[in-house]
Amino acid sequence: MRHKGLLWGLMILPVWGLAGGLLLLVSLWPFFQFKKGLNVLKEHKRPLLIFLLLLGLPLLTSPNPTAHGLGFLSRYFLPVLLVHAFGQYLRQTGSSQSLSKALVGGGLALSGVGFVSLFLPRPFYWLGLCLPPKVAAQACLLDFSLLPVFQAQGFAMNPNIFGGLLVLLLPLVWVSFGSEKEDKKGPLLTFFMLGAAILLSGSRNAWLAMACVSIVFFFRHELSPSWALRGATKAVAGLLFVGALCAFVLAHRYSDTGRWVIWKVGLAINGHWRGWGVGILSVEPMYQRMHTGWPQAAHLHNGFLQILVESGIFSSFALFSYFVYRVYKQSRMVLLSSYQKAALTSVLLLAGMSMVDFILLDIRVMVYAAAILACAFYPSKAEQG
């Protein structure tokens, strides 16, 4: 029952955040195992040291130490806790296959919402079972909205988050094509639906990432034993690749240079604090003080720059170096399963997209990324057996 609750929570989360989050929290709770997690950190000195650097150094220079402490809990402590919980789930009772299918199922549900919101002729918004305003404003157990926009979007998702989340799921579709037991028509339709939703998202970042995935997908040799189905799969991959590149070129022709300005302001903030870090949750108000013109931004639209400005040069260098080391070491392992390889590909896609955006700030993307990281680094019980 707990196993099904966790999978359903993952599938519901992108389109019904509160219900999916509560179901996921209840199902994951036995796997958090705080004491065991602390013991793991004590045994591995490097991640513990990086944790202390990310928390401690910016406290010395941050204009708002309290905000930095709270931001540390949401940006670093919670994701690590989720990765550990998903990892324990995989090691004890779960499987990478079921977890991957739940993630892809959530992506399909989100794509469906995007398609409907694109073509719906008039707004539809419905709330039910809401909490009292004194407890929480606009927090409802039933929250369903399909807003007609010019781009496919999910609930409160801008196009970059919507497209980025779906791109992370594309490598997980690969695994089904490599399995002899799987019917290839289902994964082919899934790949097409996710790709079409990404094209409609309007996110240039997601288009480029999908173009990379599609070209790799096109040259895979184990797609299907059926010649006709193999040809159809290559046709879909080629179509999405050409569509993504054309959409990017056309959109880029009429685009602005707002990101260059945002990055320049971010570097100015980092220079003002001499590389020691302004602290988490302090970049946004500092941005507004140092730059009053166009464009105003909620974040720096570059995950690496955001972490650099927040946490400082030393902490950021330690974090990025450890990340590269762990991914490289894991990729060199001989006995990696197909699901671990697909998850590692998604991790690299996330790193690539973080160069021009920071979609991990969205809680739904963060939860999905934690599950993908667990699939990449934790062998499931079935794979161990």
Short mmCIF file of C-alpha atoms in Angstrom, two decimals:
data_model
loop_
_atom_site.label_atom_id
_atom_site.label_comp_id
_atom_site.label_asym_id
_atom_site.label_seq_id
_atom_site.Cartn_x
_atom_site.Cartn_y
_atom_site.Cartn_z
CA MET A 1 0.00 0.00 0.00
CA ARG A 2 2.84 2.37 0.90
CA HIS A 3 4.55 1.44 -2.37
CA LYS A 4 1.48 2.38 -4.44
CA GLY A 5 0.98 5.58 -2.45
CA LEU A 6 4.51 6.74 -3.25
CA LEU A 7 4.07 6.08 -6.97
CA TRP A 8 0.67 7.76 -7.10
CA GLY A 9 2.07 10.73 -5.19
CA LEU A 10 4.79 11.16 -7.82
CA MET A 11 2.28 10.95 -10.67
CA ILE A 12 -0.13 13.43 -9.11
CA LEU A 13 2.49 15.93 -7.87
CA PRO A 14 3.06 17.93 -11.10
CA VAL A 15 -0.66 18.60 -11.69
CA TRP A 16 -2.02 18.62 -8.13
CA GLY A 17 0.78 19.79 -5.88
CA LEU A 18 -0.87 19.73 -2.47
CA ALA A 19 -2.52 16.31 -2.78
CA GLY A 20 0.50 14.73 -4.46
CA GLY A 21 2.87 16.25 -1.93
CA LEU A 22 0.88 15.03 1.06
CA LEU A 23 0.55 11.53 -0.36
CA LEU A 24 4.25 11.44 -1.19
CA LEU A 25 5.22 12.69 2.28
CA VAL A 26 3.12 10.06 4.07
CA SER A 27 4.44 7.26 1.83
CA LEU A 28 8.09 8.36 2.08
CA TRP A 29 8.09 9.01 5.83
CA PRO A 30 9.27 5.50 6.88
CA PHE A 31 12.22 5.79 4.48
CA PHE A 32 13.62 9.10 5.76
CA GLN A 33 15.45 7.26 8.57
CA PHE A 34 17.09 10.38 9.99
CA LYS A 35 19.50 8.52 12.28
CA LYS A 36 20.78 6.36 9.43
CA GLY A 37 21.17 9.42 7.22
CA LEU A 38 23.26 11.18 9.86
CA ASN A 39 25.47 8.12 10.18
CA VAL A 40 25.96 8.11 6.40
CA LEU A 41 27.05 11.77 6.52
CA LYS A 42 29.49 11.02 9.36
CA GLU A 43 31.04 8.22 7.32
CA HIS A 44 31.43 10.43 4.23
CA LYS A 45 33.43 13.48 5.30
CA ARG A 46 33.42 15.35 1.98
CA PRO A 47 29.64 15.90 1.61
CA LEU A 48 29.44 16.78 5.31
CA LEU A 49 32.19 19.38 4.88
CA ILE A 50 30.44 20.83 1.81
CA PHE A 51 27.20 21.00 3.80
CA LEU A 52 28.94 22.96 6.56
CA LEU A 53 30.58 25.30 4.05
CA LEU A 54 27.27 26.02 2.29
CA LEU A 55 25.61 26.77 5.62
CA GLY A 56 28.41 28.45 7.53
CA LEU A 57 30.44 30.73 5.25
CA PRO A 58 27.57 32.91 3.95
CA LEU A 59 26.35 33.40 7.52
CA LEU A 60 29.43 35.53 8.13
CA THR A 61 28.63 37.98 5.35
CA SER A 62 24.92 37.67 4.56
CA PRO A 63 22.77 40.75 5.22
CA ASN A 64 19.99 38.38 6.33
CA PRO A 65 21.42 35.33 8.16
CA THR A 66 17.95 34.10 9.16
CA ALA A 67 16.80 33.98 5.54
CA HIS A 68 20.00 32.17 4.61
CA GLY A 69 19.39 29.53 7.29
CA LEU A 70 15.82 28.96 6.15
CA GLY A 71 16.91 28.90 2.51
CA PHE A 72 19.56 26.31 3.31
CA LEU A 73 16.87 24.02 4.71
CA SER A 74 14.80 24.24 1.51
CA ARG A 75 17.61 24.38 -1.09
CA TYR A 76 20.00 21.78 0.31
CA PHE A 77 18.79 19.92 3.40
CA LEU A 78 15.35 18.96 2.01
CA PRO A 79 16.65 17.75 -1.40
CA VAL A 80 19.38 15.64 0.22
CA LEU A 81 16.78 14.21 2.60
CA LEU A 82 14.52 13.33 -0.33
CA VAL A 83 17.35 11.68 -2.28
CA HIS A 84 18.18 9.60 0.79
CA ALA A 85 14.52 8.61 1.28
CA PHE A 86 14.03 7.64 -2.37
CA GLY A 87 17.30 5.72 -2.21
CA GLN A 88 16.22 3.76 0.86
CA TYR A 89 12.90 3.02 -0.85
CA LEU A 90 14.78 1.58 -3.84
CA ARG A 91 17.12 -0.48 -1.67
CA GLN A 92 14.40 -1.93 0.55
CA THR A 93 11.21 -2.46 -1.43
CA GLY A 94 11.05 -0.47 -4.66
CA SER A 95 12.41 -0.79 -8.16
CA SER A 96 13.91 1.73 -10.58
CA GLN A 97 11.45 0.56 -13.21
CA SER A 98 8.34 1.41 -11.18
CA LEU A 99 9.82 4.71 -10.00
CA SER A 100 10.73 5.70 -13.57
CA LYS A 101 7.26 4.80 -14.86
CA ALA A 102 5.66 6.89 -12.11
CA LEU A 103 7.81 9.87 -13.10
CA VAL A 104 6.93 9.47 -16.77
CA GLY A 105 3.25 9.07 -15.81
CA GLY A 106 3.38 12.41 -14.01
CA GLY A 107 4.93 13.96 -17.09
CA LEU A 108 2.15 12.60 -19.30
CA ALA A 109 -0.48 14.01 -16.94
CA LEU A 110 1.27 17.39 -17.03
CA SER A 111 1.44 17.24 -20.83
CA GLY A 112 -2.31 16.56 -20.93
CA VAL A 113 -2.96 19.65 -18.82
CA GLY A 114 -0.73 21.64 -21.16
CA PHE A 115 -2.61 20.48 -24.27
CA VAL A 116 -6.01 21.23 -22.73
CA SER A 117 -4.91 24.65 -21.46
CA LEU A 118 -3.64 25.49 -24.93
CA PHE A 119 -6.92 24.78 -26.71
CA LEU A 120 -9.50 25.55 -24.00
CA PRO A 121 -11.65 28.45 -25.25
CA ARG A 122 -12.37 30.00 -21.84
CA PRO A 123 -10.87 29.97 -18.33
CA PHE A 124 -11.70 27.18 -15.92
CA TYR A 125 -10.71 27.40 -12.28
CA TRP A 126 -12.12 25.44 -9.36
CA LEU A 127 -11.13 25.23 -5.69
CA GLY A 128 -12.55 22.99 -2.99
CA LEU A 129 -11.90 21.94 0.62
CA CYS A 130 -9.86 25.07 1.29
CA LEU A 131 -8.09 25.73 4.59
CA PRO A 132 -9.17 28.78 6.64
CA PRO A 133 -7.47 32.00 5.44
CA LYS A 134 -5.95 32.50 8.90
CA VAL A 135 -4.17 29.14 8.60
CA ALA A 136 -2.99 29.47 5.00
CA ALA A 137 -4.06 31.73 2.17
CA GLN A 138 -5.45 29.98 -0.91
CA ALA A 139 -4.38 26.51 0.24
CA CYS A 140 -6.97 23.99 -0.94
CA LEU A 141 -7.00 20.22 -1.07
CA LEU A 142 -8.80 20.39 -4.40
CA ASP A 143 -7.15 22.86 -6.77
CA PHE A 144 -7.87 22.43 -10.45
CA SER A 145 -7.28 25.10 -13.05
CA LEU A 146 -6.91 25.08 -16.82
CA LEU A 147 -5.99 28.54 -17.97
CA PRO A 148 -6.01 29.28 -21.72
CA VAL A 149 -2.57 30.59 -22.61
CA PHE A 150 -0.63 30.79 -25.82
CA GLN A 151 1.84 28.20 -24.60
CA ALA A 152 1.34 24.82 -22.97
CA GLN A 153 1.68 25.25 -19.22
CA GLY A 154 0.79 23.33 -16.11
CA PHE A 155 -0.46 24.70 -12.81
CA ALA A 156 1.47 27.85 -11.90
CA MET A 157 4.31 26.70 -14.15
CA ASN A 158 6.06 29.06 -16.50
CA PRO A 159 7.15 27.59 -19.85
CA ASN A 160 10.77 27.02 -18.78
CA ILE A 161 9.81 24.94 -15.75
CA PHE A 162 7.15 23.05 -17.70
CA GLY A 163 9.45 22.23 -20.62
CA GLY A 164 12.47 21.55 -18.42
CA LEU A 165 10.63 19.06 -16.23
CA LEU A 166 9.39 17.12 -19.27
CA VAL A 167 12.86 17.04 -20.86
CA LEU A 168 14.25 15.34 -17.74
CA LEU A 169 11.83 12.47 -18.33
CA LEU A 170 12.80 11.74 -21.94
CA PRO A 171 15.84 9.55 -21.10
CA LEU A 172 13.61 7.43 -18.85
CA VAL A 173 11.57 6.55 -21.93
CA TRP A 174 14.70 5.05 -23.50
CA VAL A 175 14.70 2.18 -21.03
CA SER A 176 11.44 0.80 -22.39
CA PHE A 177 12.91 0.59 -25.89
CA GLY A 178 15.84 -1.44 -24.60
CA SER A 179 13.60 -4.03 -22.93
CA GLU A 180 12.47 -7.02 -24.97
CA LYS A 181 9.38 -7.50 -22.81
CA GLU A 182 8.03 -3.99 -23.36
CA ASP A 183 5.66 -3.14 -26.18
CA LYS A 184 7.43 -0.42 -28.17
CA LYS A 185 4.26 1.38 -29.28
CA GLY A 186 3.58 2.74 -25.79
CA PRO A 187 7.03 4.30 -25.32
CA LEU A 188 6.91 5.68 -28.87
CA LEU A 189 3.59 7.42 -28.17
CA THR A 190 4.92 8.66 -24.83
CA PHE A 191 8.04 10.07 -26.48
CA PHE A 192 5.91 11.83 -29.09
CA MET A 193 3.47 13.31 -26.53
CA LEU A 194 6.23 14.60 -24.25
CA GLY A 195 8.10 16.00 -27.25
CA ALA A 196 5.03 17.73 -28.65
CA ALA A 197 4.28 19.33 -25.26
CA ILE A 198 7.89 20.53 -25.02
CA LEU A 199 7.64 22.10 -28.48
CA LEU A 200 4.46 23.91 -27.44
CA SER A 201 6.01 25.09 -24.18
CA GLY A 202 7.91 27.92 -25.86
CA SER A 203 11.03 27.22 -23.77
CA ARG A 204 14.21 27.62 -25.82
CA ASN A 205 16.21 25.92 -23.09
CA ALA A 206 13.96 22.86 -23.24
CA TRP A 207 14.06 22.85 -27.06
CA LEU A 208 17.85 22.64 -27.16
CA ALA A 209 17.91 19.90 -24.51
CA MET A 210 15.27 17.91 -26.42
CA ALA A 211 17.25 18.32 -29.64
CA CYS A 212 20.24 16.68 -27.93
CA VAL A 213 18.08 13.84 -26.61
CA SER A 214 16.38 13.30 -29.97
CA ILE A 215 19.60 13.01 -31.95
CA VAL A 216 20.94 10.41 -29.51
CA PHE A 217 17.61 8.60 -29.63
CA PHE A 218 17.72 8.62 -33.45
CA PHE A 219 20.99 6.69 -33.59
CA ARG A 220 20.03 4.01 -31.08
CA HIS A 221 20.26 0.53 -32.60
CA GLU A 222 18.16 -1.46 -30.13
CA LEU A 223 14.95 0.55 -30.58
CA SER A 224 12.78 -2.29 -31.85
CA PRO A 225 13.12 -5.61 -33.65
CA SER A 226 10.27 -4.52 -35.93
CA TRP A 227 11.52 -2.66 -39.02
CA ALA A 228 8.32 -0.59 -39.35
CA LEU A 229 8.25 0.42 -35.69
CA ARG A 230 11.98 1.17 -35.73
CA GLY A 231 11.44 3.44 -38.71
CA ALA A 232 8.53 5.18 -37.01
CA THR A 233 10.63 5.76 -33.89
CA LYS A 234 13.48 7.28 -35.88
CA ALA A 235 10.96 9.44 -37.76
CA VAL A 236 9.52 10.79 -34.50
CA ALA A 237 13.00 11.45 -33.08
CA GLY A 238 14.07 13.20 -36.29
CA LEU A 239 10.88 15.25 -36.42
CA LEU A 240 11.29 16.43 -32.83
CA PHE A 241 14.95 17.25 -33.46
CA VAL A 242 14.20 19.37 -36.54
CA GLY A 243 11.18 20.96 -34.84
CA ALA A 244 13.17 21.90 -31.75
CA LEU A 245 16.00 23.47 -33.78
CA CYS A 246 13.61 25.39 -36.04
CA ALA A 247 11.60 26.65 -33.08
CA PHE A 248 14.79 27.76 -31.32
CA VAL A 249 16.12 29.60 -34.38
CA LEU A 250 12.81 31.39 -35.01
CA ALA A 251 12.33 32.30 -31.36
CA HIS A 252 15.95 33.39 -30.92
CA ARG A 253 15.63 35.73 -33.90
CA TYR A 254 12.97 37.76 -32.10
CA SER A 255 14.32 37.29 -28.57
CA ASP A 256 15.72 39.86 -26.20
CA THR A 257 19.04 39.94 -24.38
CA GLY A 258 17.54 40.04 -20.90
CA ARG A 259 19.55 37.12 -19.57
CA TRP A 260 22.86 38.85 -20.37
CA VAL A 261 21.77 41.82 -18.26
CA ILE A 262 20.64 39.54 -15.42
CA TRP A 263 23.94 37.66 -15.42
CA LYS A 264 25.89 40.93 -15.45
CA VAL A 265 23.98 42.14 -12.39
CA GLY A 266 24.58 38.77 -10.69
CA LEU A 267 28.33 39.06 -11.26
CA ALA A 268 28.21 42.62 -9.91
CA ILE A 269 26.52 41.38 -6.73
CA ASN A 270 29.17 38.67 -6.38
CA GLY A 271 31.92 41.25 -6.82
CA HIS A 272 30.34 43.57 -4.27
CA TRP A 273 30.50 40.75 -1.68
CA ARG A 274 34.04 39.84 -2.82
CA GLY A 275 33.00 36.28 -3.60
CA TRP A 276 32.04 35.34 -0.03
CA GLY A 277 28.34 34.92 -0.81
CA VAL A 278 25.35 37.13 -0.15
CA GLY A 279 23.35 34.24 1.33
CA ILE A 280 20.37 32.23 0.13
CA LEU A 281 17.13 34.22 -0.37
CA SER A 282 19.10 37.49 -0.38
CA VAL A 283 19.95 37.60 -4.09
CA GLU A 284 16.48 38.75 -5.16
CA PRO A 285 16.22 41.86 -2.92
CA MET A 286 19.87 42.68 -3.62
CA TYR A 287 19.19 42.47 -7.36
CA GLN A 288 16.37 45.00 -7.06
CA ARG A 289 18.62 47.39 -5.13
CA MET A 290 21.50 47.22 -7.59
CA HIS A 291 19.40 47.21 -10.77
CA THR A 292 16.17 49.18 -11.02
CA GLY A 293 15.75 49.01 -14.80
CA TRP A 294 14.76 46.29 -17.22
CA PRO A 295 14.66 43.37 -16.72
CA GLN A 296 13.58 42.59 -13.17
CA ALA A 297 14.06 38.92 -12.29
CA ALA A 298 13.04 36.56 -9.49
CA HIS A 299 16.36 34.70 -9.85
CA LEU A 300 19.55 34.90 -11.93
CA HIS A 301 18.43 32.41 -14.64
CA ASN A 302 21.66 30.46 -14.22
CA GLY A 303 21.86 27.77 -11.57
CA PHE A 304 25.65 27.88 -11.31
CA LEU A 305 25.77 31.67 -11.06
CA GLN A 306 22.92 31.67 -8.53
CA ILE A 307 24.78 29.24 -6.25
CA LEU A 308 28.03 31.18 -6.72
CA VAL A 309 26.44 34.49 -5.70
CA GLU A 310 24.52 32.93 -2.81
CA SER A 311 27.18 30.68 -1.31
CA GLY A 312 30.47 32.22 -2.42
CA ILE A 313 33.42 30.99 -4.46
CA PHE A 314 34.82 28.43 -2.00
CA SER A 315 31.55 26.69 -1.17
CA SER A 316 30.43 26.68 -4.82
CA PHE A 317 33.74 25.27 -6.04
CA ALA A 318 33.55 22.49 -3.44
CA LEU A 319 29.94 21.67 -4.39
CA PHE A 320 30.51 21.67 -8.17
CA SER A 321 33.74 19.66 -7.87
CA TYR A 322 32.07 17.00 -5.73
CA PHE A 323 29.13 16.82 -8.14
CA VAL A 324 31.43 16.28 -11.15
CA TYR A 325 33.46 13.70 -9.20
CA ARG A 326 30.39 11.70 -8.17
CA VAL A 327 28.80 11.73 -11.63
CA TYR A 328 32.09 10.76 -13.30
CA LYS A 329 32.75 7.98 -10.78
CA GLN A 330 29.23 6.61 -11.15
CA SER A 331 29.36 6.71 -14.95
CA ARG A 332 32.58 4.64 -14.91
CA MET A 333 30.97 1.78 -13.01
CA VAL A 334 30.72 -1.38 -15.09
CA LEU A 335 27.56 -2.87 -13.57
CA LEU A 336 25.23 0.09 -14.09
CA SER A 337 21.66 -0.87 -14.96
CA SER A 338 19.84 0.68 -17.90
CA TYR A 339 17.73 2.73 -15.49
CA GLN A 340 20.81 4.13 -13.77
CA LYS A 341 22.30 5.11 -17.14
CA ALA A 342 19.06 6.84 -18.16
CA ALA A 343 18.88 8.66 -14.82
CA LEU A 344 22.50 9.81 -15.16
CA THR A 345 21.62 11.19 -18.60
CA SER A 346 18.76 13.14 -17.02
CA VAL A 347 21.15 14.49 -14.37
CA LEU A 348 23.50 15.74 -17.12
CA LEU A 349 20.56 17.33 -18.95
CA LEU A 350 19.59 19.14 -15.75
CA ALA A 351 23.16 20.40 -15.36
CA GLY A 352 23.17 21.61 -18.96
CA MET A 353 19.83 23.41 -18.64
CA SER A 354 21.02 25.02 -15.39
CA MET A 355 23.53 27.05 -17.40
CA VAL A 356 20.72 29.29 -18.68
CA ASP A 357 18.01 28.78 -16.04
CA PHE A 358 17.38 27.49 -12.51
CA ILE A 359 14.32 25.25 -12.70
CA LEU A 360 15.27 23.49 -9.44
CA LEU A 361 13.71 26.42 -7.59
CA ASP A 362 10.32 24.86 -8.35
CA ILE A 363 9.42 22.30 -5.66
CA ARG A 364 7.97 19.84 -8.19
CA VAL A 365 11.13 19.85 -10.29
CA MET A 366 13.20 19.47 -7.12
CA VAL A 367 11.23 16.40 -6.00
CA TYR A 368 11.46 14.81 -9.46
CA ALA A 369 15.20 15.57 -9.60
CA ALA A 370 15.65 13.92 -6.19
CA ALA A 371 13.90 10.77 -7.43
CA ILE A 372 16.04 10.76 -10.60
CA LEU A 373 19.24 11.17 -8.54
CA ALA A 374 18.18 8.24 -6.36
CA CYS A 375 17.65 6.11 -9.48
CA ALA A 376 21.13 7.08 -10.69
CA PHE A 377 23.08 6.43 -7.48
CA TYR A 378 21.07 3.84 -5.53
CA PRO A 379 20.72 0.34 -7.00
CA SER A 380 17.25 -1.04 -6.36
CA LYS A 381 16.57 -4.24 -4.45
CA ALA A 382 15.76 -6.09 -7.70
CA GLU A 383 19.06 -4.96 -9.26
CA GLN A 384 21.03 -5.95 -6.14
CA GLY A 385 19.40 -9.36 -6.05
#
